[in-house]
mmCIF file of C-alpha atoms and ligand atoms in Angstrom:
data_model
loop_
_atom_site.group_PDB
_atom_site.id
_atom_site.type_symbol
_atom_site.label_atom_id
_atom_site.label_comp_id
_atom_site.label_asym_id
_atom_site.label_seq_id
_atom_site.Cartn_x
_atom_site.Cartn_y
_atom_site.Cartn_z
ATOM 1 C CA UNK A 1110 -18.461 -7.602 -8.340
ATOM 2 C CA UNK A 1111 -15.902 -5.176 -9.428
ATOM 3 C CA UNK A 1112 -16.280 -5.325 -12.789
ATOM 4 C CA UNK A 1113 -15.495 -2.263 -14.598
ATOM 5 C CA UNK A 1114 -14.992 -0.539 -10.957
ATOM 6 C CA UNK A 1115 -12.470 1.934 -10.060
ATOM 7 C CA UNK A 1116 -10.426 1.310 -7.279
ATOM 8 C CA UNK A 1117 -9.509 5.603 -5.386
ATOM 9 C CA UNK A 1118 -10.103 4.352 -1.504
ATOM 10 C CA UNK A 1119 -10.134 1.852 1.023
ATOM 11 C CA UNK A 1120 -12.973 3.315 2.210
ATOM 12 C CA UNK A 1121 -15.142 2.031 -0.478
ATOM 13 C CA UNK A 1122 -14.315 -1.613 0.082
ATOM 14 C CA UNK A 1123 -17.097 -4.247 1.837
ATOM 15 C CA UNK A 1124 -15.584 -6.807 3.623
ATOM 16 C CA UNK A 1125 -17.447 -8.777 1.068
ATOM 17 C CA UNK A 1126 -15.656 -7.380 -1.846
ATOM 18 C CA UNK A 1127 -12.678 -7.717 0.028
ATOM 19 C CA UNK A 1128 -12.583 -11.693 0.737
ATOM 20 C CA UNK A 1129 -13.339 -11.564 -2.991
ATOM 21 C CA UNK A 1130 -9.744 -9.863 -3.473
ATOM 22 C CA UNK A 1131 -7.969 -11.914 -1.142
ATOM 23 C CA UNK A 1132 -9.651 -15.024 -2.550
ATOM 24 C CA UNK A 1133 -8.552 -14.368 -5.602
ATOM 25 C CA UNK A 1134 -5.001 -13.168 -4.600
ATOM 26 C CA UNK A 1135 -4.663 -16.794 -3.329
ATOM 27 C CA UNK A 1136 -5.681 -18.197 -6.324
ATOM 28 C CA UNK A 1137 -3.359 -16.485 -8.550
ATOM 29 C CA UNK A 1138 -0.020 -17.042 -5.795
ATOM 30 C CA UNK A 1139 -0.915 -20.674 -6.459
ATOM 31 C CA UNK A 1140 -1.013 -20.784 -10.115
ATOM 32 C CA UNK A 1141 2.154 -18.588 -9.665
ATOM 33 C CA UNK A 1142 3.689 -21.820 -7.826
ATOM 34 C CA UNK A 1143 2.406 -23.947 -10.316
ATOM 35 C CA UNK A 1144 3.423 -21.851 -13.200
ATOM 36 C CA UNK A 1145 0.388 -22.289 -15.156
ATOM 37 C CA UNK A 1146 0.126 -19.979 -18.172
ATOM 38 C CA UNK A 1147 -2.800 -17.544 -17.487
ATOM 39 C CA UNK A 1148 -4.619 -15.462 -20.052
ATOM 40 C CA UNK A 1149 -7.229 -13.359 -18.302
ATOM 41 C CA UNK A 1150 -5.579 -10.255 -19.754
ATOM 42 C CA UNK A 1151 -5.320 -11.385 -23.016
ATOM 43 C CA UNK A 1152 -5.936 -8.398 -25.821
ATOM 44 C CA UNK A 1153 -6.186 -5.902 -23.259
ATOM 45 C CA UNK A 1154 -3.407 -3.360 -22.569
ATOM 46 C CA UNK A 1155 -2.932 -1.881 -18.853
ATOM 47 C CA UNK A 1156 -1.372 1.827 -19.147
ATOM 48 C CA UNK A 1157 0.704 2.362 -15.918
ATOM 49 C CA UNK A 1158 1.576 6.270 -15.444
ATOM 50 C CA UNK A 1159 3.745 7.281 -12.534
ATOM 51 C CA UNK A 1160 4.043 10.563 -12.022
ATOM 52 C CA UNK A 1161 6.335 9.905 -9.088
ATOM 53 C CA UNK A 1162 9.261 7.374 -8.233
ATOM 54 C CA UNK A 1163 8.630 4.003 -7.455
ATOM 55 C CA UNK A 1164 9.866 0.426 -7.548
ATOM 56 C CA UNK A 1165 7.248 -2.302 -6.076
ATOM 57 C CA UNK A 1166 4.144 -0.502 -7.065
ATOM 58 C CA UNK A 1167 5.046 0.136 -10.783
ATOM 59 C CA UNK A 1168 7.083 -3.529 -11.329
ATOM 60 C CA UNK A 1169 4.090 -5.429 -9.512
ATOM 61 C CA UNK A 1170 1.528 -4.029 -11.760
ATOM 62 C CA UNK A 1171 3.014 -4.363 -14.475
ATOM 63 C CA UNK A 1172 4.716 -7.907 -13.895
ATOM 64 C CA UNK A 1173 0.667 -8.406 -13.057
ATOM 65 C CA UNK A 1174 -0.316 -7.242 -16.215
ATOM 66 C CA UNK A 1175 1.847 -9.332 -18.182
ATOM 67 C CA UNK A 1176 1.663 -12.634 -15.763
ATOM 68 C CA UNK A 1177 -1.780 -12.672 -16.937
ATOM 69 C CA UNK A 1178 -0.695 -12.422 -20.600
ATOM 70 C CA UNK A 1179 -1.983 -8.085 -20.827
ATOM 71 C CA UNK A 1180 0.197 -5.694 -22.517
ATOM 72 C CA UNK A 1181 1.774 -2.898 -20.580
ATOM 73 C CA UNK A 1182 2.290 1.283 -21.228
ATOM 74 C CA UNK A 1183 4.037 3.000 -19.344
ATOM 75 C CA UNK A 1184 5.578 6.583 -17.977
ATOM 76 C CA UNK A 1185 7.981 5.742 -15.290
ATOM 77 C CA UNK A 1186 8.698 9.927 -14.409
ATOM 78 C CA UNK A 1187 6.857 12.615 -14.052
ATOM 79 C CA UNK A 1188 9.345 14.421 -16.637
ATOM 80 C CA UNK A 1189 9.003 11.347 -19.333
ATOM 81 C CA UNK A 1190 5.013 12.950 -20.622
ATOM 82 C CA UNK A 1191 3.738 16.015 -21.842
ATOM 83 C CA UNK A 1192 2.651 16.532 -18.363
ATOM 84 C CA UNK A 1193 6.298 18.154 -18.216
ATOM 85 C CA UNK A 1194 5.132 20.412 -21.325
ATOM 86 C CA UNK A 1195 2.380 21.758 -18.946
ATOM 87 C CA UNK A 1196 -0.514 19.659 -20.087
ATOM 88 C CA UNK A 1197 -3.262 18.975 -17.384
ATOM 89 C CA UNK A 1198 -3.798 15.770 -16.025
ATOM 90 C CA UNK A 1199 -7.355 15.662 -17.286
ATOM 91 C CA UNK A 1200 -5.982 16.013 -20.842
ATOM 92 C CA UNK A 1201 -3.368 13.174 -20.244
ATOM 93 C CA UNK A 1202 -5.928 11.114 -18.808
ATOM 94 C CA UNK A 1203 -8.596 11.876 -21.220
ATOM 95 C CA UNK A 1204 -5.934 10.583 -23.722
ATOM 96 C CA UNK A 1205 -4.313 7.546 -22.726
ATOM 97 C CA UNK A 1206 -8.442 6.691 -22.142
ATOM 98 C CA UNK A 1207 -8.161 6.600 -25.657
ATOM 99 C CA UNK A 1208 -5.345 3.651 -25.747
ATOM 100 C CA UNK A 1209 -6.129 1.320 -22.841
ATOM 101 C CA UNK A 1210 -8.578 -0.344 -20.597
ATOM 102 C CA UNK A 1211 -7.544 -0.140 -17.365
ATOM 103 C CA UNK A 1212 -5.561 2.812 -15.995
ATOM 104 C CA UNK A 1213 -3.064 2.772 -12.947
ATOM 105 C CA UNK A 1214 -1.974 5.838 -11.894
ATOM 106 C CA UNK A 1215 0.683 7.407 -9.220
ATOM 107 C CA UNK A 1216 0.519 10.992 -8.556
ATOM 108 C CA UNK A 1217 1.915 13.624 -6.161
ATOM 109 C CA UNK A 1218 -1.279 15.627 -5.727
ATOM 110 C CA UNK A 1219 -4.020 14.310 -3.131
ATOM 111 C CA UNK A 1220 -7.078 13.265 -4.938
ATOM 112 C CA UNK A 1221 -5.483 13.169 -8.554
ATOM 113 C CA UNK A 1222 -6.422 9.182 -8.842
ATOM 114 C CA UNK A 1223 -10.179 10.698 -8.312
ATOM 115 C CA UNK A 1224 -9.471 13.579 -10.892
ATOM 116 C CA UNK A 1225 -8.391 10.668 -13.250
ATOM 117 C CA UNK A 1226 -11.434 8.530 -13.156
ATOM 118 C CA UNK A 1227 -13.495 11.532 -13.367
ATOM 119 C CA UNK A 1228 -11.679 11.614 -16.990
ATOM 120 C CA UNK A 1229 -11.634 8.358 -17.575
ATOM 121 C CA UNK A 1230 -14.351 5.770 -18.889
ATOM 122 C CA UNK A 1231 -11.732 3.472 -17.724
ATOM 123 C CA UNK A 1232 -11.675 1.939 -14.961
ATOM 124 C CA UNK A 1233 -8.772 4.066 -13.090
ATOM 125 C CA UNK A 1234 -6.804 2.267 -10.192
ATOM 126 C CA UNK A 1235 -5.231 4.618 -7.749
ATOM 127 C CA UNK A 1236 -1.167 3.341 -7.106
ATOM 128 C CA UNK A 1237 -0.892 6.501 -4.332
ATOM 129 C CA UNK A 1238 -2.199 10.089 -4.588
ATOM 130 C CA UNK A 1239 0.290 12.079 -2.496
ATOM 131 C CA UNK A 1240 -0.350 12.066 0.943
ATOM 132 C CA UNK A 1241 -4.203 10.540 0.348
ATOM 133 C CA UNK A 1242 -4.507 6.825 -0.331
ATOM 134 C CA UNK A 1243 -2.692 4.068 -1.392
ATOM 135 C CA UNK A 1244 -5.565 1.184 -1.150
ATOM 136 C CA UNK A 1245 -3.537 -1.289 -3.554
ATOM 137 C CA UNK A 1246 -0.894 -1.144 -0.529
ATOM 138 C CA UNK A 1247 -3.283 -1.654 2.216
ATOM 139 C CA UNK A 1248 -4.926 -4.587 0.062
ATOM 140 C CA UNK A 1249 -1.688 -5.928 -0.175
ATOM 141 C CA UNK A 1250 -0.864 -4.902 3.534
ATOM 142 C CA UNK A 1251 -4.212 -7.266 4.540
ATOM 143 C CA UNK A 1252 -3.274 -10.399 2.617
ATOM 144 C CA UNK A 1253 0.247 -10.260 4.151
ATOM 145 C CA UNK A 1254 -1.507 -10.070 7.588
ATOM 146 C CA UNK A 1255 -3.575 -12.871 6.620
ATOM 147 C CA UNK A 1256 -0.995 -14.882 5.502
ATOM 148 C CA UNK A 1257 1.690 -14.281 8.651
ATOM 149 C CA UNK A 1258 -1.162 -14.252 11.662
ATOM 150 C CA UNK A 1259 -4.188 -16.605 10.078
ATOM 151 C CA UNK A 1260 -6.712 -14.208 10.963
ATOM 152 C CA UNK A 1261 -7.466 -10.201 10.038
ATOM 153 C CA UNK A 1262 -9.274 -9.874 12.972
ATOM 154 C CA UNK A 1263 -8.660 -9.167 17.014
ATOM 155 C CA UNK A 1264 -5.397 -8.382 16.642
ATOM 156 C CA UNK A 1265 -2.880 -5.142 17.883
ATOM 157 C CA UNK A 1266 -1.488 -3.666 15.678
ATOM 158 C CA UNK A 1267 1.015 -0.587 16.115
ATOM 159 C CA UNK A 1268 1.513 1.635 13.193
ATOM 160 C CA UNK A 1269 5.042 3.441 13.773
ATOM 161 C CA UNK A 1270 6.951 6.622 12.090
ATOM 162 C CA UNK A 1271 5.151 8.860 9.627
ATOM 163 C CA UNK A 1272 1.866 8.722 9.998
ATOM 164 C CA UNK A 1273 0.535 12.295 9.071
ATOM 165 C CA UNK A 1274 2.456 12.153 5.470
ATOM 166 C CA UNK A 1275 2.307 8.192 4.450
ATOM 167 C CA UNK A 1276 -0.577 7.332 2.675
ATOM 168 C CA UNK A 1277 -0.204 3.492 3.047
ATOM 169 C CA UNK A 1278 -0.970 4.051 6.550
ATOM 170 C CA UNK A 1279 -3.786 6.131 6.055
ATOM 171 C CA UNK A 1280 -5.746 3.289 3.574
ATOM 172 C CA UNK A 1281 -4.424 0.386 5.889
ATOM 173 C CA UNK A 1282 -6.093 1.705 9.307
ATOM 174 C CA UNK A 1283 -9.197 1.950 7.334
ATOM 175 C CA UNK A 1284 -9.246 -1.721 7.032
ATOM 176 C CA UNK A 1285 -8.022 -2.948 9.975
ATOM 177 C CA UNK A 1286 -11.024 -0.932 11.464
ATOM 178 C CA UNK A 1287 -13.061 -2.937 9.247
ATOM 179 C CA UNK A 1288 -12.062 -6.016 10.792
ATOM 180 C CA UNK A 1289 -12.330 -4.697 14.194
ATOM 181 C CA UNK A 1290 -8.667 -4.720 15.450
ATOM 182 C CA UNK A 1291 -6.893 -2.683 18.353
ATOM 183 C CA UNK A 1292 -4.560 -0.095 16.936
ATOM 184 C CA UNK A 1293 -1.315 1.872 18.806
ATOM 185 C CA UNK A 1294 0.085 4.722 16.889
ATOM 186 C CA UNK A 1295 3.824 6.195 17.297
ATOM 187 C CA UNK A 1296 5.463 8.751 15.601
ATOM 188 C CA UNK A 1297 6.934 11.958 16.166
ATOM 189 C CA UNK A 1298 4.560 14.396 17.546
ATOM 190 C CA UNK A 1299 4.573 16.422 14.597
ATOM 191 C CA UNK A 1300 3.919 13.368 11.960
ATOM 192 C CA UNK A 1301 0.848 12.112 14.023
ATOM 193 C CA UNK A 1302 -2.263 10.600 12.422
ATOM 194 C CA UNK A 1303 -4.555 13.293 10.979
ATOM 195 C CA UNK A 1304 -7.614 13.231 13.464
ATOM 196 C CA UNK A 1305 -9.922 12.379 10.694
ATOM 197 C CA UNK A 1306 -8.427 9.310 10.414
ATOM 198 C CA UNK A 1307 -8.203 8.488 13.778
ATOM 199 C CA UNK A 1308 -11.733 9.662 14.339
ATOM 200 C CA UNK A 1309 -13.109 7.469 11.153
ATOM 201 C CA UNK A 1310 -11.605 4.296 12.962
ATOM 202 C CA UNK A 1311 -13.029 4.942 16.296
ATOM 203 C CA UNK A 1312 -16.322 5.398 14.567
ATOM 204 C CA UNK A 1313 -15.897 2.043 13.009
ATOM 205 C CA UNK A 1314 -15.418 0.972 16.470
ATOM 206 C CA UNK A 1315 -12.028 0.033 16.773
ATOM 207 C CA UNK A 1316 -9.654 1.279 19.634
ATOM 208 C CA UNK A 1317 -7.449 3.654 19.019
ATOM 209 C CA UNK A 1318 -4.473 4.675 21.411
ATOM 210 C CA UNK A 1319 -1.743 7.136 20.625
ATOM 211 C CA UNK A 1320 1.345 6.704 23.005
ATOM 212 C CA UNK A 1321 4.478 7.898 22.746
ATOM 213 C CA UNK A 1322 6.725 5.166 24.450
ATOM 214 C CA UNK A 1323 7.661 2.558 21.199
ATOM 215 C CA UNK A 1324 8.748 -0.015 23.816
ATOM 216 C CA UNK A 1325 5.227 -0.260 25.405
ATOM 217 C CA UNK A 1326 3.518 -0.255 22.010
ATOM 218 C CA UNK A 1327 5.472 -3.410 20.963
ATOM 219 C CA UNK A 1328 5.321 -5.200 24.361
ATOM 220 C CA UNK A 1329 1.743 -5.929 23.465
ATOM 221 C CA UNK A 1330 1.193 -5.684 19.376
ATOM 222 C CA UNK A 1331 1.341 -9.055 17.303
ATOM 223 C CA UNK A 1332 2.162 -6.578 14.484
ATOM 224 C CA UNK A 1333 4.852 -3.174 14.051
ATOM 225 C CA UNK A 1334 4.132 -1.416 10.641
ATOM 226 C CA UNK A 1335 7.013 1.164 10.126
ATOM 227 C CA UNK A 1336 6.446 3.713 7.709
ATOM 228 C CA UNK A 1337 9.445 5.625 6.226
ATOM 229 C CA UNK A 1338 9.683 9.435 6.980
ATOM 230 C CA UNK A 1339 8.009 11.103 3.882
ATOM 231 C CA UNK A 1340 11.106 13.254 3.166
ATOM 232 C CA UNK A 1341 9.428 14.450 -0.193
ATOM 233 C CA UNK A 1342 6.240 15.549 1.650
ATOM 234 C CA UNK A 1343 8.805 18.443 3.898
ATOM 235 C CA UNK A 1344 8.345 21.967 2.332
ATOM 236 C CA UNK A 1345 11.587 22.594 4.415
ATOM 237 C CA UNK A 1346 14.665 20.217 4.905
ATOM 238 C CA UNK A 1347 15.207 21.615 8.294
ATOM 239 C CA UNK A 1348 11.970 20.382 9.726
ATOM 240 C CA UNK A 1349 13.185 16.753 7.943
ATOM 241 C CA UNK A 1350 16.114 16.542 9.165
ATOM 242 C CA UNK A 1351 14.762 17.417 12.321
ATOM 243 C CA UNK A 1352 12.405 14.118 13.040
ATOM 244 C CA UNK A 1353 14.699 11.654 10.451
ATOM 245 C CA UNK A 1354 16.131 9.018 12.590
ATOM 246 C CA UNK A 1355 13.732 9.669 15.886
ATOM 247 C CA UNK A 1356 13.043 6.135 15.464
ATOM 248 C CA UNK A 1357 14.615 2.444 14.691
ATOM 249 C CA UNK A 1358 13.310 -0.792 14.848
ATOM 250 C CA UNK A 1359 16.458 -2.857 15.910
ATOM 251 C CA UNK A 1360 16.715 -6.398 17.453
ATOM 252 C CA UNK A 1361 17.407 -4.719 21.001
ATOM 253 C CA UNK A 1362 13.070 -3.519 20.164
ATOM 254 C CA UNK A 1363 12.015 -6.997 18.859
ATOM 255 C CA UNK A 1364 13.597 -8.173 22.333
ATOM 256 C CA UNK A 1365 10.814 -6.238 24.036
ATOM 257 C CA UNK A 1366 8.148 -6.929 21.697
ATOM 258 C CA UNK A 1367 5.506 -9.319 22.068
ATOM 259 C CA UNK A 1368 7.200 -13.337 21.403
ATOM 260 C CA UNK A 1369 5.854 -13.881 17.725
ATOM 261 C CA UNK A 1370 5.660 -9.992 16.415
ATOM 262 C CA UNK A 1371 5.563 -9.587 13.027
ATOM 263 C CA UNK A 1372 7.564 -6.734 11.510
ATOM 264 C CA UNK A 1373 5.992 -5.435 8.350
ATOM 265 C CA UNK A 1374 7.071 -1.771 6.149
ATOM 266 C CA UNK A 1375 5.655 -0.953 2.987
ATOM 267 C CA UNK A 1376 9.298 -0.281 1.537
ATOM 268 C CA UNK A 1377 11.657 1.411 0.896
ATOM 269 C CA UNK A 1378 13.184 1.506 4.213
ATOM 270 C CA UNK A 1379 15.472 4.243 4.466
ATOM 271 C CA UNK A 1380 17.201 3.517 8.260
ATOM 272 C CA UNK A 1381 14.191 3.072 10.004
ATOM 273 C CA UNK A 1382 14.716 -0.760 10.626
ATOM 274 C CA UNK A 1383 18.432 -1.945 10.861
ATOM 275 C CA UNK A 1384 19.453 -4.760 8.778
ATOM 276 C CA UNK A 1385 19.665 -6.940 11.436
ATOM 277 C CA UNK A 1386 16.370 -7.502 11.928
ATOM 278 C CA UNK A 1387 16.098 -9.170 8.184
ATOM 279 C CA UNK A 1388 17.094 -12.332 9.965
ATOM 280 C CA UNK A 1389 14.362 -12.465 12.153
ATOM 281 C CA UNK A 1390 11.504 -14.947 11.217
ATOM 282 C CA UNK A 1391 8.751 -12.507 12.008
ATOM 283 C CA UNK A 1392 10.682 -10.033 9.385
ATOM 284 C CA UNK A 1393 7.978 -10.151 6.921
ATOM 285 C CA UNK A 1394 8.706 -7.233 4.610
ATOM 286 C CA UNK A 1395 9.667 -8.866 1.233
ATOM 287 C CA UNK A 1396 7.122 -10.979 1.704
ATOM 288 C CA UNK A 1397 4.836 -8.370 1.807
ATOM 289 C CA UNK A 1398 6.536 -6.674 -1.059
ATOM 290 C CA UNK A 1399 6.353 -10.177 -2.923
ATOM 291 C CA UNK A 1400 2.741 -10.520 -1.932
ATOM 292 C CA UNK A 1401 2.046 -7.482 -4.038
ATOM 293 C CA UNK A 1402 2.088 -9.220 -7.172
ATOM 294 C CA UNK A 1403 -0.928 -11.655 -6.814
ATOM 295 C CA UNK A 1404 -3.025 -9.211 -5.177
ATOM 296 C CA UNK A 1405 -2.496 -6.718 -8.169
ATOM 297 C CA UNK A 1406 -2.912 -9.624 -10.521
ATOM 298 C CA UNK A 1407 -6.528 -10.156 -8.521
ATOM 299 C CA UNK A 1408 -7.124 -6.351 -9.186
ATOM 300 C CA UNK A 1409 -6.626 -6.040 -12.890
ATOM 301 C CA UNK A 1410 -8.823 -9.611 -13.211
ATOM 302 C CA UNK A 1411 -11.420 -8.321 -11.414
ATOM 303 C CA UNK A 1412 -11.846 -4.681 -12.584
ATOM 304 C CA UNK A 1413 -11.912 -6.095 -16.116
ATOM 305 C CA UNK A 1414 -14.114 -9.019 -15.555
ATOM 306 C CA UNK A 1415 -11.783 -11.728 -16.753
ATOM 307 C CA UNK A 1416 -12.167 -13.665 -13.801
HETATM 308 C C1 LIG B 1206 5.015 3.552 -0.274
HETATM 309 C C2 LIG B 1206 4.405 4.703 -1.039
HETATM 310 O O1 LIG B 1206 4.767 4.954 -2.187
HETATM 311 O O2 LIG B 1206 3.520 5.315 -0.445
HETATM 312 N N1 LIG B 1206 5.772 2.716 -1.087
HETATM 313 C C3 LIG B 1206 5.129 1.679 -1.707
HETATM 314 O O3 LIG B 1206 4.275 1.881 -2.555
HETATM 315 N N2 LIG B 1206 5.463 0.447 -1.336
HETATM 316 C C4 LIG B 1206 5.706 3.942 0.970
HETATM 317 C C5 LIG B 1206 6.795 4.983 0.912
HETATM 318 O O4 LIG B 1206 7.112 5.523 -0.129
HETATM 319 O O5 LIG B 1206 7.347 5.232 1.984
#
């Protein structure tokens, strides 16, 4: 059902189309387990271009690509391609179009990943577009909740830190809307939730409450997602420095959370969850991380029909 598909938004997901993902996420963790030798990507090649830094994004998809025995190119910086020479991203994509069948792309700009399927007779998978989307993330985000709570649906969740400049939190609200779930945002005043976002989840019927006391949020959410504060995303350091820090998720918080919350951060933390709280059981953010790699293996199966 995604055959040949590109994947830009969480928006464009059916819950249909989703259990499909998370299906065949589990699928794939199993034979993982089992270390069965999998060939679904066999003679195709998956061209990963990051345009900015990452760690779990990049390594997932491409450990995905090759756990299903594809072949991987790659530009790990935005310096390491002729985009540094000035050349468009149209051209590049229009190129590299020319060398692979599936195309994963990270770039700074907001709406870039849809720029590069407009170029692209590939099918393009978007691995964050600046401040936009990050739906591989959120897809990633979901199967984690699955896995921790047993259910995606009536559940509080409180999204905590960044919210106007992290994109993971932008494509994960999307979803849990989908689901119908109760959502609690934090952050700094100025790093609040756009209000289109906000608005598109109310419309999808979920409630949404913005309150500024982290203790109450967590007295009554099974889950905290922290986001990081998007230090690249600050025209001036000033107003960065400003905010960094204005939160921490310690174990003197998870004392006055709800028994049972699950901690969850799309990584890297920077110091906005102290090391002690790795300990704790409901800690679930390698896991999460870890959970990235079957649900991008899922992805690059589906979009290519090898499934
Ligand atoms: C996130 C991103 O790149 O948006 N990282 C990730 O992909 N796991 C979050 C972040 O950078 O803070």
């Amino acid at each position: 059902m995604l055959t040949g598909r590109d994947i830009l938004t969480t928006r464009q997901f059916t819950r249909e189309e989703l259990s499909a993902i998370l299906g065949t996420a589990e699928g794939f963790e199993s034979a993982l387990r089992e270390r069965k030798a999998l060939k679904n990507l066999e003679n195709l090649v998956v061209a990963s271009l990051f345009f900015e830094p990452s760690t779990r994004t990049r390594l997932s998809f491409e450990t995905a690509a090759l756990r299903l025995s594809g072949r991987v190119v790659s530009v790990s910086e935005a310096g390491g391609s002729s985009m540094a020479k000035g050349e468009s991203l149209a051209d590049t994509i229009r190129t590299v179009d020319g060398y692979a069948d599936i195309i994963v792309v990270r770039h700074p700009q907001k709406g870039a990943a849809q720029a590069a399927a407009d170029n692209a007779s590939h099918p393009v998978i978007n691995a964050g577009d600046g401040t936009g989307q990050h739906p591989t993330q959120a897809l990633l985000d979901l199967y984690t909740i699955l896995k921790e709570k047993g259910r995606l649906s009536g559940l509080t969740l409180t999204l905590l830190g960044d919210l106007k400049n992290g994109r993971t939190v932008h494509s994960l609200s999307y979803l849990m809307a989908l689901y119908g779930n109760r959502m609690i945002l934090v952050s700094p005043p100025s790093l609040a939730m756009p209000p289109e976002i906000v608005a598109e989840a109310r419309a999808a019927g979920t409630e949404v409450v913005e309150i500024p006391d982290v203790e109450a949020a967590v007295a009554e959410s099974d889950i905290i997602y922290v986001t990081r504060v998007q230090r690249e995303r600050f025209a001036d350091p000033a107003e960065y420095e400003s905010v960094k820090g204005s939160y921490v998720v310690d174990m003197r918080l998870i004392a006055r959370a709800k028994p049972g919350v699950t901690v969850m951060h799309p990584l890297p933390r920077v110091d906005e969850i102290a090391t002690e709280v790795d300990e704790y059981e409901g800690a679930a953010y390698f896991r999460q991380a870890h959970n990235g790699l079957p649900v991008r293996m899922a992805l690059l199966a589906l979009v290519s029909g090898r499934i």
